[in-house]
Amino acid sequence: MKKAKSHFLRIRRIAFEGPRTNNPLAFRHYNPDEIVDGKTMSAHLRFSIAYWHSFRGVGADPFGPGTIQRPWEAGKDPISIAKNRMDAAFEFFQKIRVPFYCFHDRDIAPEGRTLAESNRNLDRLVDHAKALQRATGVKLLWGTANLFSNRRYMCGAATNPDAHVFAYAAAQVKKAIDVTKELGGQNYVFWGGREGYETLLNTNLKREQDHLAAFLHMAVDYAKSIGFKGQFLIEPKPKEPTKHQYDFDVASGVAFLRTYGLEKFLKFNIETNHATLAGHSFQHEIEVAAAHGMLGSIDANAGDELLGWDTDQFNTNVKELSLAMVSVLRAGGLGSGGLNFDAKLRRPSIDPEDLFHAHIGGMDAYALAFKIARRIVADGKFSGFLEERYASYDSGFGRDIEKQRVGFRELNQLVLRKLGEPKPRSGKQEYLENLLNSYLH
Ligand code: XLS
Ligand code: NI
Ligand code: NI
């Protein structure tokens, strides 16, 4: 591979300069090489760049086309443009010091006139990615297929009323799993792009859900048959693009996976903004997934509390992220998952430098949150409070309740003969909120 020219000439590799630096192009909290518990911070946080936002996003919205024009998009031949763009992307990954990236098949290579041509285009860019991964050490966190942009998928992919579209989606995902394996991808994500409906007047909800489950079973079987060892992840989202998406939130996802015997094969990729859209906090979604042993990975972004759609902003809310990281740490970490910046620049943020500011902000906020969360967990004040609060279930009749060794009859006797009226205890919410703030400031 010939030495690529620099696409971010004026920007050097971002250095850690500590919290007091005035340099806006430096990390203040994220020190990738710092060893924490025998592991680098980079290995703890496993940051990843979302190819679609950072290298395909142009700032378009329903009111106008893109505003962001990158020099590496110049040219006529779509394959050479795609290669140039990928060179720029890998230069960015290295300069921003992120160890992973994620893509949809159609992000990295142009769609052709036929599936066979699309596959050939993809193969050429996969070869290019392989060489760049080898040269830079950047790895693939997860791959996925875009089953929502092309008009053939306007009524869904696996949940399309037309079996022909289902078959086409299956063929596309087969190839996406193949290339994810080829590039050493550590996970594979299913986000149900248009797997949902606009109106029940034209939708057989039960059949569509059965079809989605059948599709996932086929994916599991196929992965097994080719020896793909990556973790499958499902990414819930309640709405957008369809009015009602089937993978609404983690809780409905758990029910869906268990109903169809898929719970052993999939974990969750939780996106902050999707939690907001579902009316949940980010931490809630992490806790629900962790409660079922199904916490897989995180799409790190933020929504806007005042808007009802997926704004995919970079998250700089240290309080929200600290709570999320407490739950992640208590769950034992993300395993093969990571923190993928599924976030995009605002439409007027048109400079290549803005890509750096955005990711520096997101990485620093997460790094700070990680440090705060570690202190919170190590101090054990919150967990001590929780243990205390539930201590009545640790022995005696409380334990019998947890072990299901007693029923209504025994408990009825116990209350009537011995226990009488319970003595209410304070939930201490305000005390705990103040305690949390003492870690943040
Ligand atoms: C869209 C989703 C998407 C997935 C990957 O809202 O977040 O970007 O992460 O298909
Ligand atoms: Ni996402
Ligand atoms: Ni999203």
Tab-separated table of N, CA and C in Angstrom, residues 196-328:
chain	number	residue	atom	x	y	z
A	196	GLY	N	-40.660	-2.174	11.867
A	196	GLY	CA	-41.745	-1.635	12.677
A	196	GLY	C	-42.858	-1.255	11.725
A	197	TYR	N	-43.767	-0.396	12.171
A	197	TYR	CA	-44.864	-0.046	11.255
A	197	TYR	C	-45.295	1.403	11.427
A	198	GLU	N	-46.014	1.863	10.398
A	198	GLU	CA	-46.612	3.201	10.433
A	198	GLU	C	-48.071	3.113	10.846
A	199	THR	N	-48.762	2.061	10.353
A	199	THR	CA	-50.185	1.896	10.680
A	199	THR	C	-50.520	0.406	10.742
A	200	LEU	N	-51.385	0.054	11.693
A	200	LEU	CA	-51.822	-1.340	11.800
A	200	LEU	C	-52.858	-1.669	10.719
A	201	LEU	N	-53.319	-0.659	9.989
A	201	LEU	CA	-54.273	-0.912	8.904
A	201	LEU	C	-53.646	-1.772	7.813
A	202	ASN	N	-52.303	-1.669	7.672
A	202	ASN	CA	-51.672	-2.487	6.626
A	202	ASN	C	-50.635	-3.463	7.185
A	203	THR	N	-50.707	-3.742	8.484
A	203	THR	CA	-49.631	-4.508	9.114
A	203	THR	C	-50.134	-5.702	9.908
A	204	ASN	N	-49.546	-6.857	9.661
A	204	ASN	CA	-49.810	-8.039	10.500
A	204	ASN	C	-48.669	-8.130	11.506
A	205	LEU	N	-48.887	-7.543	12.676
A	205	LEU	CA	-47.840	-7.400	13.690
A	205	LEU	C	-47.244	-8.755	14.094
A	206	LYS	N	-48.087	-9.727	14.314
A	206	LYS	CA	-47.619	-11.039	14.774
A	206	LYS	C	-46.725	-11.703	13.721
A	207	ARG	N	-47.174	-11.671	12.474
A	207	ARG	CA	-46.354	-12.308	11.423
A	207	ARG	C	-45.030	-11.580	11.267
A	208	GLU	N	-45.058	-10.255	11.359
A	208	GLU	CA	-43.804	-9.502	11.191
A	208	GLU	C	-42.817	-9.831	12.305
A	209	GLN	N	-43.320	-9.966	13.535
A	209	GLN	CA	-42.397	-10.306	14.629
A	209	GLN	C	-41.857	-11.724	14.467
A	210	ASP	N	-42.718	-12.642	14.019
A	210	ASP	CA	-42.258	-14.018	13.746
A	210	ASP	C	-41.148	-13.994	12.695
A	211	HIS	N	-41.327	-13.150	11.685
A	211	HIS	CA	-40.331	-13.094	10.605
A	211	HIS	C	-39.003	-12.529	11.105
A	212	LEU	N	-39.083	-11.517	11.957
A	212	LEU	CA	-37.862	-10.926	12.514
A	212	LEU	C	-37.086	-11.986	13.304
A	213	ALA	N	-37.840	-12.780	14.075
A	213	ALA	CA	-37.195	-13.838	14.865
A	213	ALA	C	-36.568	-14.888	13.940
A	214	ALA	N	-37.293	-15.240	12.888
A	214	ALA	CA	-36.765	-16.230	11.936
A	214	ALA	C	-35.464	-15.718	11.325
A	215	PHE	N	-35.444	-14.443	11.009
A	215	PHE	CA	-34.264	-13.811	10.405
A	215	PHE	C	-33.067	-13.909	11.359
A	216	LEU	N	-33.314	-13.589	12.638
A	216	LEU	CA	-32.215	-13.642	13.612
A	216	LEU	C	-31.730	-15.072	13.817
A	217	HIS	N	-32.647	-16.041	13.822
A	217	HIS	CA	-32.227	-17.440	13.933
A	217	HIS	C	-31.349	-17.837	12.739
A	218	MET	N	-31.737	-17.373	11.555
A	218	MET	CA	-30.924	-17.675	10.365
A	218	MET	C	-29.526	-17.080	10.507
A	219	ALA	N	-29.467	-15.858	11.055
A	219	ALA	CA	-28.166	-15.201	11.234
A	219	ALA	C	-27.306	-15.996	12.220
A	220	VAL	N	-27.930	-16.450	13.313
A	220	VAL	CA	-27.206	-17.233	14.321
A	220	VAL	C	-26.681	-18.525	13.690
A	221	ASP	N	-27.545	-19.198	12.940
A	221	ASP	CA	-27.143	-20.466	12.299
A	221	ASP	C	-26.015	-20.224	11.301
A	222	TYR	N	-26.144	-19.137	10.545
A	222	TYR	CA	-25.124	-18.869	9.534
A	222	TYR	C	-23.774	-18.565	10.200
A	223	ALA	N	-23.809	-17.733	11.241
A	223	ALA	CA	-22.565	-17.379	11.939
A	223	ALA	C	-21.886	-18.641	12.459
A	224	LYS	N	-22.699	-19.535	13.017
A	224	LYS	CA	-22.152	-20.792	13.534
A	224	LYS	C	-21.498	-21.590	12.403
A	225	SER	N	-22.169	-21.613	11.265
A	225	SER	CA	-21.682	-22.445	10.152
A	225	SER	C	-20.362	-21.938	9.577
A	226	ILE	N	-20.090	-20.633	9.717
A	226	ILE	CA	-18.814	-20.135	9.175
A	226	ILE	C	-17.781	-19.906	10.287
A	227	GLY	N	-18.170	-20.195	11.519
A	227	GLY	CA	-17.232	-20.033	12.633
A	227	GLY	C	-16.996	-18.581	13.016
A	228	PHE	N	-18.020	-17.748	12.834
A	228	PHE	CA	-17.897	-16.345	13.297
A	228	PHE	C	-18.154	-16.329	14.804
A	229	LYS	N	-17.141	-15.864	15.568
A	229	LYS	CA	-17.237	-15.957	17.026
A	229	LYS	C	-17.669	-14.635	17.678
A	230	GLY	N	-17.849	-13.587	16.869
A	230	GLY	CA	-18.234	-12.279	17.427
A	230	GLY	C	-19.581	-12.354	18.133
A	231	GLN	N	-19.800	-11.401	19.026
A	231	GLN	CA	-21.067	-11.345	19.774
A	231	GLN	C	-22.133	-10.662	18.918
A	232	PHE	N	-23.309	-11.257	18.829
A	232	PHE	CA	-24.441	-10.600	18.162
A	232	PHE	C	-25.096	-9.631	19.144
A	233	LEU	N	-25.418	-8.458	18.656
A	233	LEU	CA	-26.032	-7.435	19.504
A	233	LEU	C	-27.293	-6.911	18.846
A	234	ILE	N	-28.303	-6.666	19.667
A	234	ILE	CA	-29.519	-6.047	19.148
A	234	ILE	C	-29.588	-4.638	19.740
A	235	GLU	N	-29.947	-3.665	18.904
A	235	GLU	CA	-29.946	-2.259	19.356
A	235	GLU	C	-31.372	-1.719	19.370
A	236	PRO	N	-31.964	-1.627	20.563
A	236	PRO	CA	-33.361	-1.177	20.613
A	236	PRO	C	-33.506	0.316	20.318
A	237	LYS	N	-34.659	0.648	19.762
A	237	LYS	CA	-35.021	2.051	19.520
A	237	LYS	C	-36.539	2.081	19.406
A	238	PRO	N	-37.208	2.996	20.102
A	238	PRO	CA	-38.675	2.915	20.154
A	238	PRO	C	-39.380	3.423	18.905
A	239	LYS	N	-38.781	4.431	18.268
A	239	LYS	CA	-39.427	5.022	17.085
A	239	LYS	C	-38.361	5.714	16.250
A	240	GLU	N	-38.704	6.029	15.039
A	240	GLU	CA	-37.825	6.682	14.077
A	240	GLU	C	-36.812	5.691	13.497
A	241	PRO	N	-36.890	5.337	12.229
A	241	PRO	CA	-37.793	5.961	11.261
A	241	PRO	C	-39.261	5.539	11.342
A	242	THR	N	-39.600	4.314	11.780
A	242	THR	CA	-41.038	4.004	11.798
A	242	THR	C	-41.666	4.576	13.063
A	243	LYS	N	-42.979	4.661	13.037
A	243	LYS	CA	-43.692	5.226	14.184
A	243	LYS	C	-43.527	4.320	15.395
A	244	HIS	N	-43.615	3.007	15.149
A	244	HIS	CA	-43.440	2.036	16.228
A	244	HIS	C	-42.419	0.991	15.795
A	245	GLN	N	-41.242	1.044	16.411
A	245	GLN	CA	-40.217	0.034	16.088
A	245	GLN	C	-40.437	-1.182	16.992
A	246	TYR	N	-40.216	-2.386	16.442
A	246	TYR	CA	-40.465	-3.590	17.252
A	246	TYR	C	-39.484	-3.730	18.413
A	247	ASP	N	-38.215	-3.368	18.211
A	247	ASP	CA	-37.246	-3.457	19.329
A	247	ASP	C	-37.339	-2.173	20.143
A	248	PHE	N	-38.448	-1.988	20.826
A	248	PHE	CA	-38.770	-0.700	21.452
A	248	PHE	C	-37.730	-0.243	22.478
A	249	ASP	N	-37.432	-1.125	23.414
A	249	ASP	CA	-36.442	-0.807	24.463
A	249	ASP	C	-35.854	-2.126	24.940
A	250	VAL	N	-34.989	-2.077	25.946
A	250	VAL	CA	-34.334	-3.320	26.369
A	250	VAL	C	-35.359	-4.313	26.917
A	251	ALA	N	-36.290	-3.825	27.735
A	251	ALA	CA	-37.264	-4.744	28.342
A	251	ALA	C	-38.072	-5.469	27.262
A	252	SER	N	-38.551	-4.745	26.255
A	252	SER	CA	-39.326	-5.441	25.217
A	252	SER	C	-38.412	-6.326	24.382
A	253	GLY	N	-37.144	-5.926	24.267
A	253	GLY	CA	-36.168	-6.757	23.560
A	253	GLY	C	-35.930	-8.073	24.285
A	254	VAL	N	-35.840	-8.015	25.607
A	254	VAL	CA	-35.644	-9.243	26.394
A	254	VAL	C	-36.835	-10.171	26.176
A	255	ALA	N	-38.031	-9.604	26.246
A	255	ALA	CA	-39.234	-10.425	26.062
A	255	ALA	C	-39.247	-11.049	24.663
A	256	PHE	N	-38.895	-10.266	23.672
A	256	PHE	CA	-38.873	-10.752	22.285
A	256	PHE	C	-37.863	-11.897	22.140
A	257	LEU	N	-36.641	-11.670	22.637
A	257	LEU	CA	-35.591	-12.685	22.470
A	257	LEU	C	-35.961	-13.968	23.205
A	258	ARG	N	-36.509	-13.831	24.411
A	258	ARG	CA	-36.879	-15.036	25.172
A	258	ARG	C	-38.049	-15.760	24.528
A	259	THR	N	-39.002	-15.001	24.028
A	259	THR	CA	-40.170	-15.619	23.385
A	259	THR	C	-39.744	-16.519	22.225
A	260	TYR	N	-38.711	-16.063	21.510
A	260	TYR	CA	-38.318	-16.799	20.299
A	260	TYR	C	-37.060	-17.636	20.496
A	261	GLY	N	-36.647	-17.847	21.767
A	261	GLY	CA	-35.492	-18.720	22.026
A	261	GLY	C	-34.186	-18.156	21.497
A	262	LEU	N	-34.043	-16.838	21.519
A	262	LEU	CA	-32.832	-16.208	20.986
A	262	LEU	C	-31.941	-15.624	22.085
A	263	GLU	N	-32.384	-15.743	23.348
A	263	GLU	CA	-31.704	-15.004	24.431
A	263	GLU	C	-30.268	-15.445	24.659
A	264	LYS	N	-29.931	-16.647	24.256
A	264	LYS	CA	-28.543	-17.108	24.465
A	264	LYS	C	-27.594	-16.512	23.428
A	265	PHE	N	-28.149	-16.024	22.337
A	265	PHE	CA	-27.308	-15.643	21.201
A	265	PHE	C	-27.117	-14.139	21.029
A	266	LEU	N	-27.920	-13.356	21.721
A	266	LEU	CA	-27.813	-11.908	21.532
A	266	LEU	C	-27.697	-11.164	22.856
A	267	LYS	N	-26.953	-10.080	22.808
A	267	LYS	CA	-26.935	-9.132	23.921
A	267	LYS	C	-27.390	-7.791	23.370
A	268	PHE	N	-27.347	-6.757	24.219
A	268	PHE	CA	-27.860	-5.456	23.790
A	268	PHE	C	-26.774	-4.439	23.519
A	269	ASN	N	-26.980	-3.688	22.446
A	269	ASN	CA	-26.197	-2.489	22.188
A	269	ASN	C	-27.101	-1.332	22.565
A	270	ILE	N	-26.757	-0.662	23.650
A	270	ILE	CA	-27.646	0.367	24.196
A	270	ILE	C	-27.209	1.753	23.751
A	271	GLU	N	-28.136	2.474	23.164
A	271	GLU	CA	-27.826	3.841	22.711
A	271	GLU	C	-28.526	4.853	23.612
A	272	THR	N	-27.743	5.808	24.087
A	272	THR	CA	-28.247	6.812	25.032
A	272	THR	C	-29.502	7.511	24.516
A	273	ASN	N	-29.423	7.998	23.297
A	273	ASN	CA	-30.543	8.751	22.742
A	273	ASN	C	-31.781	7.891	22.541
A	274	HIS	N	-31.586	6.595	22.269
A	274	HIS	CA	-32.731	5.709	22.094
A	274	HIS	C	-33.432	5.504	23.439
A	275	ALA	N	-32.630	5.465	24.515
A	275	ALA	CA	-33.217	5.370	25.858
A	275	ALA	C	-34.103	6.587	26.106
A	276	THR	N	-33.578	7.766	25.788
A	276	THR	CA	-34.344	9.007	25.976
A	276	THR	C	-35.659	8.949	25.198
A	277	LEU	N	-35.573	8.498	23.935
A	277	LEU	CA	-36.779	8.439	23.101
A	277	LEU	C	-37.808	7.469	23.674
A	278	ALA	N	-37.331	6.423	24.367
A	278	ALA	CA	-38.236	5.430	24.951
A	278	ALA	C	-38.796	5.908	26.295
A	279	GLY	N	-38.362	7.093	26.724
A	279	GLY	CA	-38.844	7.599	28.011
A	279	GLY	C	-38.087	7.010	29.185
A	280	HIS	N	-36.878	6.515	28.934
A	280	HIS	CA	-36.054	5.943	30.005
A	280	HIS	C	-34.782	6.759	30.162
A	281	SER	N	-34.116	6.577	31.290
A	281	SER	CA	-32.768	7.123	31.406
A	281	SER	C	-31.800	6.121	30.791
A	282	PHE	N	-30.619	6.626	30.439
A	282	PHE	CA	-29.551	5.773	29.895
A	282	PHE	C	-29.230	4.671	30.919
A	283	GLN	N	-29.090	5.085	32.174
A	283	GLN	CA	-28.731	4.123	33.218
A	283	GLN	C	-29.802	3.036	33.361
A	284	HIS	N	-31.059	3.408	33.205
A	284	HIS	CA	-32.144	2.420	33.299
A	284	HIS	C	-31.937	1.304	32.273
A	285	GLU	N	-31.657	1.695	31.030
A	285	GLU	CA	-31.490	0.683	29.986
A	285	GLU	C	-30.291	-0.223	30.269
A	286	ILE	N	-29.214	0.364	30.782
A	286	ILE	CA	-28.034	-0.440	31.125
A	286	ILE	C	-28.373	-1.420	32.249
A	287	GLU	N	-29.100	-0.930	33.257
A	287	GLU	CA	-29.455	-1.788	34.390
A	287	GLU	C	-30.365	-2.947	33.958
A	288	VAL	N	-31.314	-2.664	33.071
A	288	VAL	CA	-32.219	-3.738	32.639
A	288	VAL	C	-31.424	-4.809	31.884
A	289	ALA	N	-30.538	-4.361	30.985
A	289	ALA	CA	-29.730	-5.332	30.241
A	289	ALA	C	-28.830	-6.115	31.197
A	290	ALA	N	-28.201	-5.416	32.139
A	290	ALA	CA	-27.294	-6.074	33.079
A	290	ALA	C	-28.049	-7.080	33.949
A	291	ALA	N	-29.277	-6.721	34.328
A	291	ALA	CA	-30.078	-7.614	35.180
A	291	ALA	C	-30.290	-8.969	34.496
A	292	HIS	N	-30.297	-8.963	33.170
A	292	HIS	CA	-30.508	-10.213	32.425
A	292	HIS	C	-29.200	-10.796	31.891
A	293	GLY	N	-28.074	-10.209	32.328
A	293	GLY	CA	-26.779	-10.694	31.838
A	293	GLY	C	-26.625	-10.448	30.347
A	294	MET	N	-27.247	-9.390	29.843
A	294	MET	CA	-27.253	-9.176	28.391
A	294	MET	C	-26.726	-7.796	28.003
A	295	LEU	N	-25.854	-7.237	28.848
A	295	LEU	CA	-25.257	-5.945	28.505
A	295	LEU	C	-24.104	-6.199	27.536
A	296	GLY	N	-24.203	-5.657	26.344
A	296	GLY	CA	-23.192	-5.965	25.335
A	296	GLY	C	-22.291	-4.809	24.976
A	297	SER	N	-22.872	-3.683	24.576
A	297	SER	CA	-22.069	-2.581	24.080
A	297	SER	C	-22.890	-1.300	24.197
A	298	ILE	N	-22.226	-0.174	23.920
A	298	ILE	CA	-22.919	1.107	24.058
A	298	ILE	C	-22.707	1.976	22.819
A	299	ASP	N	-23.803	2.544	22.318
A	299	ASP	CA	-23.714	3.591	21.306
A	299	ASP	C	-23.769	4.910	22.064
A	300	ALA	N	-22.590	5.531	22.168
A	300	ALA	CA	-22.415	6.696	23.029
A	300	ALA	C	-22.857	7.953	22.300
A	301	ASN	N	-23.943	8.529	22.764
A	301	ASN	CA	-24.387	9.815	22.210
A	301	ASN	C	-25.340	10.459	23.198
A	302	ALA	N	-26.065	11.446	22.755
A	302	ALA	CA	-27.065	12.091	23.603
A	302	ALA	C	-28.157	12.634	22.713
A	303	GLY	N	-29.352	12.686	23.264
A	303	GLY	CA	-30.464	13.299	22.548
A	303	GLY	C	-30.702	14.685	23.099
A	304	ASP	N	-31.823	15.223	22.749
A	304	ASP	CA	-32.212	16.521	23.283
A	304	ASP	C	-33.543	16.304	23.988
A	305	GLU	N	-33.575	16.643	25.259
A	305	GLU	CA	-34.781	16.403	26.063
A	305	GLU	C	-35.996	17.119	25.463
A	306	LEU	N	-35.762	18.158	24.678
A	306	LEU	CA	-36.871	18.943	24.166
A	306	LEU	C	-37.345	18.483	22.790
A	307	LEU	N	-36.610	17.581	22.162
A	307	LEU	CA	-36.966	17.133	20.817
A	307	LEU	C	-37.324	15.653	20.836
A	308	GLY	N	-38.213	15.259	19.920
A	308	GLY	CA	-38.682	13.878	19.925
A	308	GLY	C	-38.005	13.000	18.896
A	309	TRP	N	-36.823	13.382	18.421
A	309	TRP	CA	-36.146	12.508	17.458
A	309	TRP	C	-34.692	12.307	17.850
A	310	ASP	N	-34.012	11.488	17.026
A	310	ASP	CA	-32.666	11.027	17.337
A	310	ASP	C	-31.670	12.109	16.899
A	311	THR	N	-31.261	12.980	17.817
A	311	THR	CA	-30.370	14.077	17.413
A	311	THR	C	-28.906	13.654	17.383
A	312	ASP	N	-28.588	12.497	17.979
A	312	ASP	CA	-27.225	11.943	17.893
A	312	ASP	C	-26.135	12.964	18.192
A	313	GLN	N	-26.217	13.586	19.342
A	313	GLN	CA	-25.198	14.565	19.714
A	313	GLN	C	-24.091	13.904	20.532
A	314	PHE	N	-22.974	14.563	20.602
A	314	PHE	CA	-21.906	14.086	21.479
A	314	PHE	C	-22.313	14.388	22.919
A	315	ASN	N	-22.052	13.452	23.800
A	315	ASN	CA	-22.529	13.573	25.176
A	315	ASN	C	-21.443	14.164	26.071
A	316	THR	N	-21.743	15.311	26.676
A	316	THR	CA	-20.771	15.903	27.597
A	316	THR	C	-21.368	16.030	29.004
A	317	ASN	N	-22.419	15.281	29.243
A	317	ASN	CA	-23.094	15.335	30.541
A	317	ASN	C	-22.436	14.341	31.512
A	318	VAL	N	-21.495	14.859	32.304
A	318	VAL	CA	-20.673	13.988	33.152
A	318	VAL	C	-21.516	13.272	34.213
A	319	LYS	N	-22.556	13.926	34.674
A	319	LYS	CA	-23.406	13.287	35.690
A	319	LYS	C	-24.121	12.052	35.102
A	320	GLU	N	-24.732	12.249	33.947
A	320	GLU	CA	-25.424	11.122	33.299
A	320	GLU	C	-24.448	9.977	33.012
A	321	LEU	N	-23.267	10.340	32.517
A	321	LEU	CA	-22.303	9.304	32.146
A	321	LEU	C	-21.708	8.622	33.374
A	322	SER	N	-21.549	9.352	34.479
A	322	SER	CA	-21.011	8.734	35.693
A	322	SER	C	-21.977	7.666	36.201
A	323	LEU	N	-23.277	7.990	36.192
A	323	LEU	CA	-24.266	7.001	36.633
A	323	LEU	C	-24.245	5.783	35.711
A	324	ALA	N	-24.135	6.059	34.413
A	324	ALA	CA	-24.081	4.945	33.451
A	324	ALA	C	-22.850	4.082	33.719
A	325	MET	N	-21.712	4.720	33.961
A	325	MET	CA	-20.475	3.956	34.171
A	325	MET	C	-20.510	3.176	35.483
A	326	VAL	N	-21.188	3.702	36.493
A	326	VAL	CA	-21.355	2.934	37.735
A	326	VAL	C	-22.067	1.619	37.405
A	327	SER	N	-23.120	1.711	36.628
A	327	SER	CA	-23.864	0.491	36.276
A	327	SER	C	-23.026	-0.448	35.410
A	328	VAL	N	-22.243	0.133	34.498
A	328	VAL	CA	-21.387	-0.711	33.644
A	328	VAL	C	-20.343	-1.426	34.506
